[in-house]
C-alpha positions as a printed NumPy array, in Angstrom:
array([[  48.128,  -73.165,   20.247],
       [  48.225,  -76.814,   21.276],
       [  44.479,  -77.134,   20.677],
       [  44.787,  -75.899,   17.112],
       [  47.578,  -78.396,   16.445],
       [  45.537,  -81.314,   17.843],
       [  42.345,  -80.526,   15.936],
       [  43.65 ,  -81.629,   12.502],
       [  45.138,  -84.749,   14.078],
       [  41.794,  -85.683,   15.629],
       [  40.022,  -85.171,   12.306],
       [  42.504,  -87.472,   10.544],
       [  42.14 ,  -90.176,   13.203],
       [  38.351,  -90.08 ,   13.052],
       [  38.455,  -90.952,    9.36 ],
       [  40.852,  -93.903,    9.631],
       [  38.144,  -96.48 ,   10.351],
       [  39.285,  -97.43 ,   13.82 ],
       [  36.496,  -98.134,   16.265],
       [  36.479,  -99.527,   19.785],
       [  36.158, -103.299,   20.042],
       [  33.753, -103.068,   22.961],
       [  31.779, -100.122,   21.576],
       [  28.397,  -99.872,   23.248],
       [  29.645, -101.269,   26.561],
       [  27.764, -104.213,   28.051],
       [  24.889, -103.687,   25.592],
       [  27.193, -103.695,   22.552],
       [  27.251, -106.558,   20.042],
       [  30.669, -107.906,   21.07 ],
       [  29.825, -107.959,   24.788],
       [  26.482, -109.622,   24.031],
       [  28.219, -112.284,   21.944],
       [  30.782, -112.961,   24.674],
       [  27.985, -113.35 ,   27.233],
       [  26.342, -115.997,   25.036],
       [  29.384, -118.313,   25.089],
       [  29.473, -121.375,   27.335],
       [  32.802, -123.012,   28.12 ],
       [  32.95 , -126.805,   27.897],
       [  34.723, -128.606,   30.765],
       [  38.508, -128.794,   30.337],
       [  40.49 , -131.7  ,   31.738],
       [  42.938, -131.392,   34.654],
       [  44.019, -128.692,   37.076],
       [  45.271, -126.459,   34.258],
       [  41.895, -126.958,   32.568],
       [  40.035, -125.906,   35.689],
       [  42.188, -122.77 ,   35.965],
       [  41.724, -121.842,   32.293],
       [  37.978, -122.541,   32.365],
       [  37.515, -120.429,   35.497],
       [  39.513, -117.576,   33.944],
       [  37.474, -117.819,   30.739],
       [  34.184, -117.753,   32.627],
       [  35.362, -114.706,   34.603],
       [  36.161, -112.867,   31.385],
       [  33.09 , -113.949,   29.399],
       [  30.56 , -113.196,   32.119],
       [  29.833, -114.457,   35.589],
       [  26.808, -116.572,   34.768],
       [  26.745, -119.486,   32.356],
       [  24.071, -118.654,   29.78 ],
       [  20.879, -120.725,   30.078],
       [  20.631, -121.134,   26.303],
       [  24.14 , -120.514,   24.951],
       [  24.504, -119.505,   21.327],
       [  28.138, -120.623,   21.222],
       [  30.263, -123.286,   22.907],
       [  33.972, -122.877,   23.497],
       [  35.933, -126.143,   23.426],
       [  39.515, -126.032,   24.684],
       [  42.284, -128.656,   24.679],
       [  45.419, -127.9  ,   26.707],
       [  49.032, -128.993,   26.544],
       [  50.906, -128.224,   29.781],
       [  54.633, -128.935,   29.761],
       [  57.553, -128.317,   32.117],
       [  61.07 , -128.761,   30.764],
       [  64.427, -128.171,   32.402],
       [  67.013, -126.185,   30.493],
       [  69.529, -124.787,   32.975],
       [  71.957, -127.606,   33.807],
       [  74.844, -127.421,   36.296],
       [  78.022, -129.452,   35.999],
       [  76.533, -132.096,   38.358],
       [  73.55 , -132.509,   35.93 ],
       [  71.125, -130.753,   38.281],
       [  68.466, -128.591,   36.64 ],
       [  68.624, -124.929,   37.698],
       [  65.915, -123.45 ,   35.474],
       [  62.63 , -124.713,   34.073],
       [  60.229, -123.459,   31.452],
       [  56.524, -124.071,   31.933],
       [  54.566, -123.864,   28.702],
       [  50.782, -123.812,   28.422],
       [  49.309, -124.145,   24.936],
       [  45.621, -124.24 ,   24.063],
       [  43.804, -125.268,   20.921],
       [  40.317, -123.852,   21.055],
       [  37.231, -123.956,   18.891],
       [  34.217, -121.676,   18.938],
       [  31.263, -123.821,   17.926],
       [  27.75 , -122.746,   16.979],
       [  25.726, -124.505,   19.699],
       [  22.601, -125.008,   17.545],
       [  24.211, -126.236,   14.316],
       [  27.459, -127.705,   15.636],
       [  29.686, -126.031,   13.057],
       [  33.101, -124.727,   14.025],
       [  33.228, -120.964,   13.561],
       [  36.731, -120.332,   14.885],
       [  39.62 , -122.77 ,   15.288],
       [  42.814, -121.265,   16.716],
       [  45.6  , -121.631,   19.257],
       [  46.886, -119.603,   22.18 ],
       [  49.81 , -120.072,   24.479],
       [  52.355, -118.63 ,   26.807],
       [  55.363, -119.718,   28.817],
       [  57.132, -118.794,   32.031],
       [  60.596, -119.323,   33.41 ],
       [  61.009, -120.892,   36.85 ],
       [  64.116, -120.95 ,   39.041],
       [  64.792, -124.354,   40.567],
       [  66.021, -123.868,   44.119],
       [  67.234, -126.244,   46.822],
       [  63.796, -126.311,   48.46 ],
       [  61.539, -128.695,   46.562],
       [  58.477, -127.034,   48.135],
       [  59.532, -123.617,   46.811],
       [  60.057, -125.035,   43.332],
       [  56.627, -126.725,   43.31 ],
       [  55.023, -123.511,   44.582],
       [  56.743, -121.548,   41.795],
       [  55.499, -124.074,   39.222],
       [  51.92 , -123.732,   40.492],
       [  52.11 , -119.93 ,   40.548],
       [  53.412, -119.978,   36.976],
       [  50.506, -122.228,   35.934],
       [  47.978, -119.842,   37.501],
       [  49.514, -116.883,   35.674],
       [  49.723, -118.776,   32.373],
       [  46.066, -119.845,   32.642],
       [  45.026, -116.194,   32.908],
       [  47.234, -115.179,   29.983],
       [  45.871, -117.946,   27.762],
       [  42.29 , -117.063,   28.74 ],
       [  42.967, -113.41 ,   27.872],
       [  44.274, -114.426,   24.438],
       [  41.268, -116.657,   23.759],
       [  38.711, -114.021,   24.796],
       [  40.466, -111.338,   22.75 ],
       [  40.373, -113.565,   19.646],
       [  36.721, -114.493,   20.176],
       [  35.873, -110.801,   20.673],
       [  37.673, -109.924,   17.442],
       [  35.759, -112.672,   15.642],
       [  32.491, -111.348,   17.086],
       [  33.363, -107.813,   16.01 ],
       [  34.125, -108.876,   12.464],
       [  31.031, -111.036,   12.059],
       [  28.746, -108.363,   13.531],
       [  29.986, -105.91 ,   10.914],
       [  29.555, -108.289,    7.983],
       [  33.24 , -108.886,    7.281]])
């Protein structure tokens, strides 16, 4: 009974035009495009973290002859917003924003120009070491989140251009 109810639903879904982004696995067009992207150096500790996360997600090896170059500029900011009566900060927000461009390596034209970003809340405690450690942990997590957003957007771009859209 359940099978007969699911069959029409599956037929409707198959006609809606949805298809997997990474169809074809590692040999698919999107995965091949992502593997042909080199990441330009990014300034600072946050830049190193984001670049490493991007390289992990795009493929382990830097392509010998990259088809695309990813250029990223970061804005890393920590601001206090929880204030006690003695003017001491009790809460901070760490924000990591990235402006990135996907550039055709041969021609030099910008194919994709977009932004990504995320933020994290940090409790400020009496131990300065604990607060600094929390700030660094937040930066590591934010770098991964921003890298995920960038790779997802580049993959979507690759999917759309491979299909002539």
